[in-house]
């Protein structure tokens, strides 16, 4: 999500060091050549059809050949269109508002935004984000599970936020969540299958169960749910992950924006960034769940990783509390030699943390049913990056170190609900907005750190001379390699790329990219050949200005992790973010999500002029910009990226 810097959450007031406070370039240089000894194979055999395709970034690691980038770079652009390399073609499927394919619910999108809330509940949601392809018939037919992160009420309604009502709240809630659509290749093009027995919408009002240590805890109980085990909905779904047993993991990122606090906040509420009136959504005016004064525990029921079975539309989604609460940006799974799941998670907020969860039990054959409770048992860790290029994973375990009743943690459930406070006490390293995470074929784990313009300002964490990234407008990609195996509690780390523009005068903004420049890395995915795909999230409030003046629109690039070379592959339309990428198993079809085309610097369109910045993808004279999935193929039918 491209965030207005004035609204971006910044609630970490702990004294923990930042990543820049401990950085030392004499020990951590961007590696341009070989990466040393390869890690051992870590991916268990997949039991679910199609899981191998979406987990290609975590493929078995034997001898790895260099993944060459074969396409010609595309130029920076400010056009209201999609740019792809010579020899590639792109077309749009599954835009916001199209029917997902639920039998008997074929409600078409209305260009004037007059669709009702009940119609939106059967249509693709707004602001597409994380996405994964689940093969049903090799590389010709499958399911796309995708997130819908947030909404622009200036586009969602004919009159924007005027005449605010319960019906508008319900439609806004219906445009959030997750869609599952069936897609197939037909006549050389991909299309959504309608109707489909798999088609599904999960919204901010869908019944979801809580599982794991925090389920049923006193801090999770509300008047509407005295059991503390059933939540209505998931929201602000950002990045995603796929499990080896074939399920989909969706993350709840800026959930706190939807809640309205009172005049006086508790320490817990302040630490999680609760504000009086919330941020923009106004749901609390017609849905008391989002009034944290009336329902102070309701915010505790959001911020979890949600597990969904895309191949079973009747399966209840589960919020897995053992993995901790946070403003999560995705959940990427690796598998240990003894077949346990390790889930890496970033928390996209300034000065927050990087986590991993290690399952107690091994993955079992038999798919989703056999592993229905695997993510309910295990250990959550938070990362501490040391100045010597080493690091530790510190367990968030009740009774260990400061995580005791004396410090406000009555039990393990409270540690997980208050994961930020626990990490503060454990001395974890504060990061510059850690977002998507993925793993290359050499065993390096990468995380995008999008930016932090507050770095080095008065009363904010500073930087050291070895990492001169005060006013970190450009962001970077950090990586680490676990000692021995993915469940290890120690690791070695360095910076892979410092993003930036070498033409700028300010040293902190130049970067060290080898190839095409970019800023604000966000989306990250390693494909089956080992190519890393980087997607950018320059805020619409900052694009084309200051340090970002030369980058044009947001983009997607490919990086060769063995050489460090970076080439620009795609540029998105005006006002959009490029986010979410997946491929078919044969690597010949790529799906990329384009989020919020036409977004204004305020992130809220004028409903009287919805086409002011973009009219992508349809360019109708009476239309409006719509987030959508772009299908990319080579004209010669070859592998994407070659």
Coordinates of C-alpha atoms in Angstrom, one line a residue:
X1 CA 0.0 0.0 0.0
X2 CA 1.4 3.4 -1.0
X3 CA 1.0 5.4 2.2
X4 CA 0.6 9.1 2.8
X5 CA 3.6 9.9 5.0
X6 CA 1.5 12.1 7.2
X7 CA -0.7 9.2 8.1
X8 CA 1.9 6.4 8.2
X9 CA 1.9 4.5 11.4
X10 CA 4.9 5.2 13.7
X11 CA 4.1 4.0 17.2
X12 CA 7.4 2.4 18.3
X13 CA 8.9 4.5 21.1
X14 CA 11.1 1.8 22.5
X15 CA 14.9 2.4 22.8
X16 CA 15.8 -0.6 20.6
X17 CA 18.5 0.1 18.0
X18 CA 17.6 0.5 14.4
X19 CA 19.1 -1.4 11.5
X20 CA 21.2 1.7 10.6
X21 CA 22.5 2.0 14.2
X22 CA 24.2 -1.3 13.9
X23 CA 25.2 -1.3 10.2
X24 CA 28.8 -1.6 9.2
X25 CA 29.6 -1.6 5.5
X26 CA 33.1 -2.9 6.1
X27 CA 31.5 -6.2 7.0
X28 CA 28.4 -6.1 4.8
X29 CA 28.9 -5.2 1.1
X30 CA 26.5 -5.9 -1.7
X31 CA 27.6 -9.2 -3.2
X32 CA 28.0 -9.0 -7.0
X33 CA 29.6 -12.4 -7.6
X34 CA 29.4 -15.9 -6.2
X35 CA 27.6 -16.6 -2.9
X36 CA 29.7 -19.3 -1.6
X37 CA 28.6 -22.8 -0.5
X38 CA 25.0 -23.6 -1.3
X39 CA 22.5 -24.5 1.4
X40 CA 21.1 -27.9 1.5
X41 CA 17.7 -28.8 0.1
X42 CA 14.9 -27.5 2.3
X43 CA 11.6 -28.0 0.6
X44 CA 9.4 -31.0 1.5
X45 CA 7.6 -32.8 -1.4
X46 CA 4.4 -31.0 -2.0
X47 CA 1.1 -32.8 -1.4
X48 CA -1.2 -30.3 -3.0
X49 CA -1.7 -29.9 -6.8
X50 CA -0.1 -26.7 -8.0
X51 CA 1.8 -25.9 -4.8
X52 CA 5.1 -26.4 -6.6
X53 CA 4.4 -23.6 -9.0
X54 CA 3.8 -21.0 -6.3
X55 CA 6.6 -22.1 -4.1
X56 CA 9.2 -21.9 -6.8
X57 CA 11.1 -19.4 -4.8
X58 CA 11.7 -22.1 -2.2
X59 CA 12.6 -24.9 -4.6
X60 CA 15.0 -27.6 -3.7
X61 CA 18.5 -26.3 -3.8
X62 CA 21.1 -28.3 -5.5
X63 CA 23.7 -27.0 -8.0
X64 CA 22.2 -23.7 -9.2
X65 CA 23.0 -22.2 -12.6
X66 CA 22.9 -18.5 -13.0
X67 CA 19.5 -17.2 -13.9
X68 CA 20.3 -15.0 -16.8
X69 CA 18.0 -12.0 -17.6
X70 CA 17.3 -12.2 -21.3
X71 CA 14.9 -9.3 -22.0
X72 CA 15.7 -5.7 -23.0
X73 CA 14.9 -3.1 -20.3
X74 CA 11.9 -0.9 -20.7
X75 CA 12.2 2.8 -20.2
X76 CA 10.9 4.8 -17.2
X77 CA 7.4 6.1 -18.1
X78 CA 4.6 8.3 -16.8
X79 CA 2.1 7.1 -19.3
X80 CA -1.4 5.7 -18.3
X81 CA -0.6 2.3 -19.7
X82 CA 1.3 -0.9 -19.1
X83 CA 4.8 -1.1 -20.5
X84 CA 6.5 -4.6 -21.1
X85 CA 9.6 -5.5 -23.0
X86 CA 9.9 -6.1 -26.7
X87 CA 8.7 -9.6 -27.5
X88 CA 6.2 -9.7 -24.7
X89 CA 2.4 -9.1 -24.7
X90 CA 0.1 -8.2 -21.8
X91 CA -3.6 -8.2 -21.4
X92 CA -6.0 -7.5 -18.4
X93 CA -8.2 -10.0 -16.6
X94 CA -10.1 -9.9 -13.3
X95 CA -10.5 -6.1 -12.7
X96 CA -12.3 -4.7 -9.6
X97 CA -16.0 -5.2 -9.9
X98 CA -16.1 -8.1 -12.4
X99 CA -18.0 -11.1 -11.2
X100 CA -15.8 -13.7 -9.5
X101 CA -18.0 -16.5 -11.0
X102 CA -20.2 -17.6 -8.1
X103 CA -23.1 -19.6 -9.5
X104 CA -26.2 -17.5 -9.9
X105 CA -24.4 -14.3 -8.9
X106 CA -23.3 -12.8 -12.2
X107 CA -23.6 -9.1 -11.3
X108 CA -21.7 -7.0 -13.9
X109 CA -19.6 -3.9 -12.9
X110 CA -21.4 -0.6 -13.4
X111 CA -19.2 2.2 -14.7
X112 CA -21.0 4.8 -12.6
X113 CA -20.1 3.0 -9.3
X114 CA -23.8 2.3 -8.6
X115 CA -23.3 -1.4 -7.7
X116 CA -24.9 -2.3 -4.4
X117 CA -23.1 -3.7 -1.4
X118 CA -24.7 -7.1 -2.0
X119 CA -23.5 -7.0 -5.6
X120 CA -20.0 -6.1 -4.5
X121 CA -20.0 -9.1 -2.2
X122 CA -20.0 -11.3 -5.4
X123 CA -17.5 -9.2 -7.4
X124 CA -13.8 -8.9 -7.3
X125 CA -12.7 -6.5 -4.6
X126 CA -10.8 -3.3 -4.9
X127 CA -7.0 -2.6 -4.8
X128 CA -5.6 -6.0 -5.8
X129 CA -2.4 -7.0 -4.0
X130 CA -0.7 -10.4 -3.2
X131 CA -1.6 -13.2 -5.6
X132 CA -0.9 -16.9 -6.1
X133 CA -1.7 -19.4 -8.9
X134 CA -2.9 -22.9 -8.0
X135 CA -2.7 -25.2 -10.9
X136 CA -5.8 -27.4 -11.7
X137 CA -4.7 -28.5 -15.2
X138 CA -1.0 -28.0 -15.5
X139 CA -0.2 -24.5 -16.8
X140 CA -3.5 -24.0 -18.8
X141 CA -6.1 -23.8 -15.9
X142 CA -6.0 -22.9 -12.3
X143 CA -7.1 -20.7 -9.4
X144 CA -6.0 -17.2 -8.6
X145 CA -6.2 -16.3 -5.0
X146 CA -5.7 -12.6 -4.5
X147 CA -5.9 -9.9 -1.8
X148 CA -7.8 -6.7 -1.9
X149 CA -6.0 -4.4 0.4
X150 CA -8.1 -1.2 0.8
X151 CA -10.5 1.0 -1.1
X152 CA -10.8 4.5 -2.5
X153 CA -14.2 5.8 -1.6
X154 CA -14.0 8.4 -4.2
X155 CA -14.1 5.7 -6.8
X156 CA -16.2 3.1 -5.0
X157 CA -19.2 5.5 -4.8
X158 CA -20.9 7.9 -7.2
X159 CA -20.7 10.7 -4.6
X160 CA -17.7 9.5 -2.6
X161 CA -18.1 9.8 1.1
X162 CA -21.0 12.2 1.0
X163 CA -24.3 10.9 2.4
X164 CA -22.4 8.3 4.5
X165 CA -24.6 5.4 5.5
X166 CA -24.7 1.8 6.7
X167 CA -25.1 0.6 3.1
X168 CA -21.9 2.5 2.1
X169 CA -20.0 0.9 5.0
X170 CA -21.2 -2.5 4.0
X171 CA -20.1 -2.0 0.4
X172 CA -16.7 -0.7 1.5
X173 CA -16.3 -3.8 3.7
X174 CA -17.3 -6.0 0.7
X175 CA -14.6 -4.5 -1.5
X176 CA -12.0 -5.6 1.0
X177 CA -10.6 -9.1 1.7
X178 CA -9.8 -12.0 -0.7
X179 CA -11.1 -13.3 -4.1
X180 CA -10.7 -16.8 -5.5
X181 CA -11.3 -17.0 -9.2
X182 CA -10.8 -19.8 -11.7
X183 CA -8.8 -18.9 -14.8
X184 CA -8.0 -20.7 -18.0
X185 CA -6.2 -20.3 -21.2
X186 CA -8.5 -20.3 -24.2
X187 CA -7.7 -19.3 -27.7
X188 CA -4.2 -18.1 -26.7
X189 CA -5.6 -15.7 -24.0
X190 CA -6.4 -16.2 -20.4
X191 CA -9.9 -15.5 -19.0
X192 CA -11.9 -15.9 -15.8
X193 CA -14.1 -19.0 -15.8
X194 CA -17.7 -18.0 -15.0
X195 CA -19.4 -19.7 -13.3
X196 CA -16.9 -21.8 -11.3
X197 CA -17.5 -24.1 -8.3
X198 CA -14.3 -22.6 -6.8
X199 CA -15.3 -19.0 -7.0
X200 CA -15.4 -17.2 -3.7
X201 CA -15.3 -13.9 -1.9
X202 CA -14.0 -13.4 1.6
X203 CA -14.8 -9.9 2.9
X204 CA -14.7 -7.9 6.1
X205 CA -17.9 -9.6 7.1
X206 CA -17.1 -13.3 6.4
X207 CA -17.1 -15.7 9.3
X208 CA -13.5 -16.6 10.3
X209 CA -12.3 -18.7 13.2
X210 CA -9.5 -18.0 15.6
X211 CA -7.1 -20.8 16.3
X212 CA -4.0 -21.3 18.3
X213 CA -2.9 -19.9 21.8
X214 CA -4.9 -16.6 21.7
X215 CA -8.2 -18.2 20.6
X216 CA -10.7 -17.8 23.5
X217 CA -8.4 -15.5 25.5
X218 CA -10.0 -12.7 27.6
X219 CA -8.4 -10.1 25.3
X220 CA -10.2 -11.6 22.3
X221 CA -13.7 -11.7 23.7
X222 CA -16.4 -9.2 22.8
X223 CA -20.1 -8.8 23.5
X224 CA -20.9 -10.2 20.1
X225 CA -18.4 -13.1 20.5
X226 CA -18.1 -14.0 24.2
X227 CA -16.2 -17.2 23.2
X228 CA -13.4 -15.1 21.7
X229 CA -13.1 -17.7 18.9
X230 CA -15.1 -16.3 15.9
X231 CA -14.3 -13.1 14.0
X232 CA -16.2 -11.4 11.3
X233 CA -13.9 -10.6 8.4
X234 CA -10.4 -9.9 7.3
X235 CA -9.2 -6.6 6.0
X236 CA -6.2 -4.6 4.7
X237 CA -4.9 -7.8 3.1
X238 CA -1.6 -7.0 1.7
X239 CA 1.1 -9.6 0.8
X240 CA 0.5 -13.3 0.8
X241 CA 2.1 -16.7 0.9
X242 CA 1.4 -20.3 -0.1
X243 CA 1.9 -23.4 2.1
X244 CA 3.4 -26.7 1.0
X245 CA 0.1 -28.3 1.8
X246 CA -1.7 -26.1 -0.8
X247 CA -3.4 -23.3 1.3
X248 CA -3.2 -19.6 1.0
X249 CA -1.9 -17.2 3.7
X250 CA -3.1 -13.7 3.6
X251 CA -1.9 -11.0 6.0
X252 CA -3.8 -8.2 7.7
X253 CA -1.6 -5.1 7.5
X254 CA -2.9 -1.6 8.5
X255 CA -5.9 -2.9 10.4
X256 CA -5.7 -0.3 13.1
X257 CA -6.7 2.5 10.6
X258 CA -10.2 1.1 10.6
X259 CA -10.8 1.5 14.3
X260 CA -11.8 4.7 16.2
X261 CA -10.4 5.2 19.6
X262 CA -11.5 7.5 22.4
X263 CA -10.1 10.7 23.9
X264 CA -7.9 8.7 26.2
X265 CA -5.9 5.7 24.9
X266 CA -4.5 2.8 26.9
X267 CA -0.7 2.1 26.6
X268 CA -1.6 -1.0 24.5
X269 CA -3.8 1.1 22.2
X270 CA -1.1 3.7 21.7
X271 CA 1.5 1.2 21.0
X272 CA -0.6 -0.2 18.1
X273 CA -1.3 3.3 16.7
X274 CA -5.0 3.6 17.5
X275 CA -6.4 7.1 16.8
X276 CA -9.6 8.9 17.6
X277 CA -11.8 8.7 14.5
X278 CA -9.6 6.2 12.8
X279 CA -8.1 6.9 9.4
X280 CA -10.6 7.7 6.6
X281 CA -12.8 4.7 6.7
X282 CA -15.6 5.9 9.1
X283 CA -16.9 2.3 9.5
X284 CA -17.3 2.9 13.2
X285 CA -20.2 5.4 12.5
X286 CA -22.4 2.5 11.3
X287 CA -20.7 -0.7 12.6
X288 CA -20.0 -0.6 16.3
X289 CA -17.4 -3.4 15.9
X290 CA -15.0 -0.7 14.7
X291 CA -15.7 1.7 17.7
X292 CA -12.9 0.7 20.0
X293 CA -14.5 2.7 22.9
X294 CA -17.5 0.4 22.8
X295 CA -15.6 -2.7 21.8
X296 CA -12.0 -2.3 23.1
X297 CA -11.0 -5.9 22.3
X298 CA -12.1 -5.9 18.6
X299 CA -8.8 -4.5 17.3
X300 CA -7.0 -7.5 19.0
X301 CA -8.9 -9.8 16.7
X302 CA -7.2 -8.3 13.6
X303 CA -3.5 -8.3 12.6
X304 CA -3.2 -12.0 12.2
X305 CA -2.1 -14.3 9.4
X306 CA -5.2 -15.9 7.9
X307 CA -5.1 -19.4 6.3
X308 CA -7.6 -20.1 3.4
X309 CA -8.1 -23.3 1.4
X310 CA -8.7 -22.0 -2.2
X311 CA -9.8 -25.4 -3.5
X312 CA -12.5 -25.8 -0.8
X313 CA -14.9 -22.8 -1.0
X314 CA -16.8 -24.2 2.0
X315 CA -13.8 -24.3 4.3
X316 CA -13.8 -21.7 7.1
X317 CA -10.8 -19.3 7.0
X318 CA -8.6 -19.5 10.1
X319 CA -6.7 -16.7 11.9
X320 CA -3.5 -18.4 13.1
X321 CA -2.6 -16.7 16.4
X322 CA 0.5 -18.8 17.1
X323 CA 2.3 -16.7 14.5
X324 CA 1.7 -13.5 16.4
X325 CA -0.1 -10.2 15.8
X326 CA 1.3 -7.4 13.7
X327 CA 0.7 -5.1 10.7
X328 CA 1.8 -8.1 8.7
X329 CA 3.2 -7.8 5.1
X330 CA 3.0 -11.4 4.0
X331 CA 4.0 -14.8 5.2
X332 CA 6.7 -16.7 3.3
X333 CA 7.3 -20.4 4.1
X334 CA 10.6 -22.4 4.0
X335 CA 10.9 -26.0 5.1
X336 CA 13.6 -27.4 7.4
X337 CA 15.4 -30.7 6.7
X338 CA 13.1 -32.4 9.2
X339 CA 10.1 -31.0 7.3
X340 CA 8.9 -28.3 9.7
X341 CA 7.4 -25.1 8.4
X342 CA 9.2 -21.8 8.9
X343 CA 7.2 -18.7 8.2
X344 CA 8.9 -15.3 7.7
X345 CA 6.9 -12.2 8.2
X346 CA 7.6 -8.5 8.0
X347 CA 5.6 -5.7 9.7
X348 CA 5.1 -2.8 7.4
X349 CA 5.3 0.2 9.7
X350 CA 8.1 2.5 10.5
X351 CA 10.5 1.1 13.1
X352 CA 8.8 -2.2 13.5
X353 CA 10.3 -5.7 13.3
X354 CA 11.0 -8.9 11.3
X355 CA 9.6 -12.2 12.6
X356 CA 9.7 -15.9 11.9
X357 CA 7.6 -18.7 13.2
X358 CA 8.9 -22.3 13.4
X359 CA 6.2 -25.0 13.6
X360 CA 6.5 -27.6 16.3
X361 CA 5.5 -30.5 14.1
X362 CA 6.6 -31.7 10.7
X363 CA 4.5 -31.3 7.6
X364 CA 2.4 -34.4 6.9
X365 CA 1.4 -35.9 3.5
X366 CA -2.2 -35.4 2.7
X367 CA -2.7 -31.8 1.9
X368 CA -4.8 -29.2 3.8
X369 CA -6.8 -31.7 5.9
X370 CA -3.7 -33.5 7.2
X371 CA -2.1 -30.1 8.2
X372 CA -5.1 -28.3 9.5
X373 CA -3.5 -27.4 12.8
X374 CA 0.2 -27.3 11.9
X375 CA 0.4 -23.5 12.2
X376 CA -1.3 -23.6 15.6
X377 CA 1.8 -24.9 17.4
X378 CA 5.3 -23.6 17.4
X379 CA 7.6 -20.8 18.4
X380 CA 7.6 -17.1 17.3
X381 CA 10.9 -15.3 17.0
X382 CA 11.9 -11.7 16.4
X383 CA 15.1 -10.6 14.7
X384 CA 18.0 -8.8 16.2
X385 CA 20.7 -7.6 13.7
X386 CA 24.1 -7.1 15.3
X387 CA 26.9 -4.8 14.2
X388 CA 29.3 -7.7 13.4
X389 CA 27.1 -9.0 10.5
X390 CA 25.6 -11.6 12.7
X391 CA 22.1 -11.8 14.2
X392 CA 19.8 -13.7 16.5
X393 CA 16.3 -14.8 16.5
X394 CA 14.9 -14.2 20.0
X395 CA 11.9 -16.3 21.1
X396 CA 8.7 -14.6 22.1
X397 CA 8.0 -17.2 24.8
X398 CA 6.1 -16.4 28.0
X399 CA 8.2 -16.8 31.1
X400 CA 11.5 -16.3 29.2
X401 CA 13.5 -13.2 29.9
X402 CA 11.3 -10.1 30.5
X403 CA 8.1 -11.7 29.1
X404 CA 6.5 -12.3 32.5
X405 CA 3.4 -11.2 34.3
X406 CA 5.4 -8.5 36.0
X407 CA 5.8 -6.9 32.6
X408 CA 2.2 -7.2 31.5
X409 CA 2.2 -10.6 29.9
X410 CA 0.0 -13.0 31.9
X411 CA 0.4 -15.9 29.5
X412 CA 1.6 -16.9 26.0
X413 CA -1.6 -15.6 24.4
X414 CA -0.9 -12.1 25.7
X415 CA 2.6 -12.3 24.4
X416 CA 1.3 -13.0 20.9
X417 CA -1.5 -10.4 21.1
X418 CA 1.1 -7.8 22.3
X419 CA 3.9 -9.0 20.0
X420 CA 5.2 -5.5 19.5
X421 CA 5.5 -4.8 23.2
X422 CA 7.2 -8.2 23.7
X423 CA 9.7 -7.4 20.9
X424 CA 10.4 -4.0 22.4
X425 CA 11.4 -5.6 25.7
X426 CA 13.5 -8.3 23.9
X427 CA 15.6 -5.6 22.2
X428 CA 14.7 -6.5 18.6
X429 CA 16.0 -4.3 15.8
X430 CA 13.7 -1.5 14.6
X431 CA 13.5 -1.6 10.8
X432 CA 12.6 0.8 7.9
X433 CA 9.2 -0.7 7.0
X434 CA 10.0 -4.4 6.4
X435 CA 7.6 -5.7 3.7
X436 CA 7.7 -8.7 1.4
X437 CA 10.1 -11.6 2.1
X438 CA 11.3 -14.4 -0.2
X439 CA 14.1 -16.9 -0.4
X440 CA 16.6 -17.6 -3.2
X441 CA 18.0 -20.9 -4.3
X442 CA 21.2 -20.4 -2.3
X443 CA 19.2 -20.1 1.0
X444 CA 19.4 -16.4 1.4
X445 CA 16.3 -14.8 2.8
X446 CA 15.5 -11.3 1.4
X447 CA 13.3 -8.6 2.8
X448 CA 12.3 -5.3 1.3
X449 CA 12.7 -2.2 3.5
X450 CA 10.5 0.3 1.6
X451 CA 11.6 3.6 3.2
X452 CA 11.5 5.7 6.3
X453 CA 11.7 9.4 5.7
X454 CA 11.8 10.0 9.5
X455 CA 15.1 8.3 9.9
X456 CA 17.6 10.6 11.5
X457 CA 15.2 13.4 12.2
X458 CA 14.9 15.1 15.6
X459 CA 13.7 12.6 18.3
X460 CA 13.9 9.7 15.8
X461 CA 16.5 6.9 15.5
X462 CA 19.7 8.0 13.8
X463 CA 22.1 6.4 11.4
X464 CA 25.8 5.6 11.6
X465 CA 28.5 6.7 9.2
X466 CA 28.6 3.2 7.6
X467 CA 25.0 3.4 6.5
X468 CA 24.3 7.1 5.6
X469 CA 20.5 6.7 5.0
X470 CA 19.1 9.6 7.0
X471 CA 15.8 10.6 5.5
X472 CA 15.6 7.2 3.9
X473 CA 13.3 8.0 1.0
X474 CA 14.7 5.2 -1.3
X475 CA 14.6 2.0 0.7
X476 CA 16.7 -1.1 0.3
X477 CA 16.7 -4.9 0.3
X478 CA 18.3 -6.7 3.2
X479 CA 19.1 -10.4 3.3
X480 CA 20.3 -13.0 5.8
X481 CA 21.3 -16.7 5.7
X482 CA 20.4 -18.9 8.6
X483 CA 23.1 -20.9 10.3
X484 CA 22.7 -24.6 9.5
X485 CA 19.0 -24.6 8.7
X486 CA 15.9 -22.4 8.6
X487 CA 14.9 -23.1 12.2
X488 CA 18.3 -21.8 13.5
X489 CA 18.4 -19.0 16.1
X490 CA 21.5 -17.3 14.5
X491 CA 22.2 -16.0 11.1
X492 CA 24.6 -13.8 9.0
X493 CA 23.3 -10.8 7.2
X494 CA 24.1 -8.0 4.7
X495 CA 22.5 -5.5 2.4
X496 CA 21.8 -6.8 -1.1
X497 CA 20.8 -3.5 -2.8
X498 CA 20.5 0.1 -1.6
X499 CA 17.8 1.6 -3.9
X500 CA 18.3 5.1 -5.3
X501 CA 19.0 7.5 -8.1
X502 CA 22.8 8.0 -8.9
X503 CA 22.1 11.4 -10.5
X504 CA 21.0 12.9 -7.2
X505 CA 23.2 15.2 -5.2
X506 CA 22.2 13.8 -1.8
X507 CA 24.5 10.9 -1.0
X508 CA 21.9 9.1 1.1
X509 CA 19.6 8.9 -2.0
X510 CA 22.1 7.7 -4.6
X511 CA 22.0 4.0 -3.9
X512 CA 24.3 1.3 -5.4
X513 CA 22.1 -0.4 -8.0
X514 CA 23.9 -2.3 -10.7
X515 CA 21.6 -1.6 -13.6
X516 CA 18.2 0.1 -13.8
X517 CA 17.4 2.4 -10.9
X518 CA 14.4 2.1 -8.7
X519 CA 13.0 3.4 -5.4
X520 CA 10.9 2.1 -2.6
X521 CA 11.1 -1.7 -3.1
X522 CA 8.0 -3.5 -1.8
X523 CA 6.9 -6.6 -3.6
X524 CA 9.5 -9.4 -3.8
X525 CA 9.3 -12.8 -5.4
X526 CA 11.9 -15.4 -6.6
X527 CA 10.7 -17.4 -9.6
X528 CA 11.4 -21.0 -10.6
X529 CA 14.7 -20.1 -12.4
X530 CA 15.9 -18.1 -9.4
X531 CA 15.3 -14.6 -10.8
X532 CA 14.2 -12.1 -8.2
X533 CA 11.3 -9.9 -9.1
X534 CA 11.2 -6.5 -7.3
X535 CA 8.0 -4.3 -7.3
X536 CA 8.0 -0.7 -6.2
X537 CA 5.7 1.3 -4.0
X538 CA 6.5 5.0 -4.4
X539 CA 3.7 6.9 -2.6
X540 CA 1.5 9.0 -4.8
X541 CA 2.1 11.8 -2.4
X542 CA 5.9 11.7 -3.2
X543 CA 6.1 10.4 -6.8
X544 CA 7.8 12.9 -9.2
X545 CA 9.0 15.0 -6.4
X546 CA 12.3 15.5 -4.4
X547 CA 14.4 12.3 -4.4
X548 CA 11.7 10.5 -6.5
X549 CA 11.6 13.1 -9.2
X550 CA 13.2 10.9 -11.9
X551 CA 11.5 7.5 -11.4
X552 CA 8.2 8.0 -13.3
X553 CA 5.5 5.5 -12.4
X554 CA 5.9 2.5 -10.2
X555 CA 7.5 -0.5 -11.8
X556 CA 8.7 -4.2 -11.6
X557 CA 12.3 -5.2 -12.2
X558 CA 14.2 -8.5 -12.4
X559 CA 17.4 -9.0 -10.4
X560 CA 20.0 -11.7 -10.9
X561 CA 21.0 -12.6 -7.3
X562 CA 24.3 -14.1 -8.5
X563 CA 25.5 -11.0 -10.3
X564 CA 23.5 -8.2 -8.8
X565 CA 22.2 -7.0 -12.2
X566 CA 18.8 -5.3 -12.2
X567 CA 16.6 -4.7 -15.3
X568 CA 13.3 -2.9 -15.5
X569 CA 10.6 -5.3 -16.9
X570 CA 7.3 -3.5 -16.4
X571 CA 6.0 0.0 -15.7
X572 CA 2.5 0.5 -14.4
X573 CA -0.1 3.1 -15.4
X574 CA -0.4 6.5 -13.8
X575 CA -1.0 6.6 -10.1
X576 CA -0.7 2.9 -9.6
X577 CA 1.4 0.5 -7.5
X578 CA 2.8 -2.7 -9.0
X579 CA 2.3 -5.5 -6.5
X580 CA 1.8 -9.2 -6.4
X581 CA 3.3 -11.6 -8.9
X582 CA 2.9 -15.3 -9.7
X583 CA 3.4 -17.7 -12.6
X584 CA 2.1 -20.9 -14.0
X585 CA 4.2 -24.0 -13.3
X586 CA 5.9 -23.9 -16.8
X587 CA 7.0 -20.3 -16.2
X588 CA 5.4 -19.2 -19.5
X589 CA 2.5 -17.1 -18.1
X590 CA 3.0 -14.5 -15.4
X591 CA 0.2 -12.8 -13.4
X592 CA 0.9 -9.3 -12.0
X593 CA -1.5 -7.1 -10.0
X594 CA -1.9 -3.4 -10.6
X595 CA -3.2 -1.6 -7.6
X596 CA -5.0 1.8 -7.3
X597 CA -4.4 3.2 -10.8
X598 CA -5.4 6.8 -10.8
X599 CA -4.6 7.3 -7.1
X600 CA -4.2 11.0 -6.1
X601 CA -1.6 12.3 -3.7
X602 CA -4.3 12.3 -0.9
X603 CA -5.2 8.7 -1.8
X604 CA -8.9 9.7 -2.3
X605 CA -10.2 10.5 -5.7
X606 CA -12.7 13.3 -6.5
X607 CA -15.9 11.4 -7.4
X608 CA -16.9 14.2 -9.7
X609 CA -13.7 13.6 -11.8
X610 CA -12.7 9.9 -11.3
X611 CA -10.5 9.9 -14.5
X612 CA -8.4 12.9 -13.5
X613 CA -5.2 10.9 -13.3
X614 CA -6.0 7.5 -14.9
X615 CA -8.6 5.7 -16.9
X616 CA -6.8 2.4 -17.0
X617 CA -7.4 -0.3 -18.1
X618 CA -10.5 0.2 -20.2
X619 CA -10.1 3.9 -21.1
X620 CA -13.8 4.3 -21.4
X621 CA -15.1 7.9 -21.7
X622 CA -17.6 7.1 -18.9
X623 CA -15.4 4.6 -17.0
X624 CA -13.2 4.8 -14.0
X625 CA -9.7 3.4 -13.1
X626 CA -9.9 -0.2 -11.8
X627 CA -7.3 -2.3 -10.1
X628 CA -6.8 -5.5 -12.2
X629 CA -4.6 -8.5 -12.9
X630 CA -2.3 -8.3 -15.9
X631 CA -1.4 -11.5 -17.8
X632 CA 2.1 -11.4 -19.4
X633 CA 3.5 -13.9 -22.0
X634 CA 6.2 -14.0 -24.5
X635 CA 5.1 -13.8 -28.1
X636 CA 7.3 -16.8 -28.9
X637 CA 5.8 -18.8 -26.0
X638 CA 9.1 -18.8 -24.1
X639 CA 9.9 -18.6 -20.4
X640 CA 9.2 -15.3 -18.7
X641 CA 12.4 -13.3 -18.1
X642 CA 14.4 -14.9 -20.9

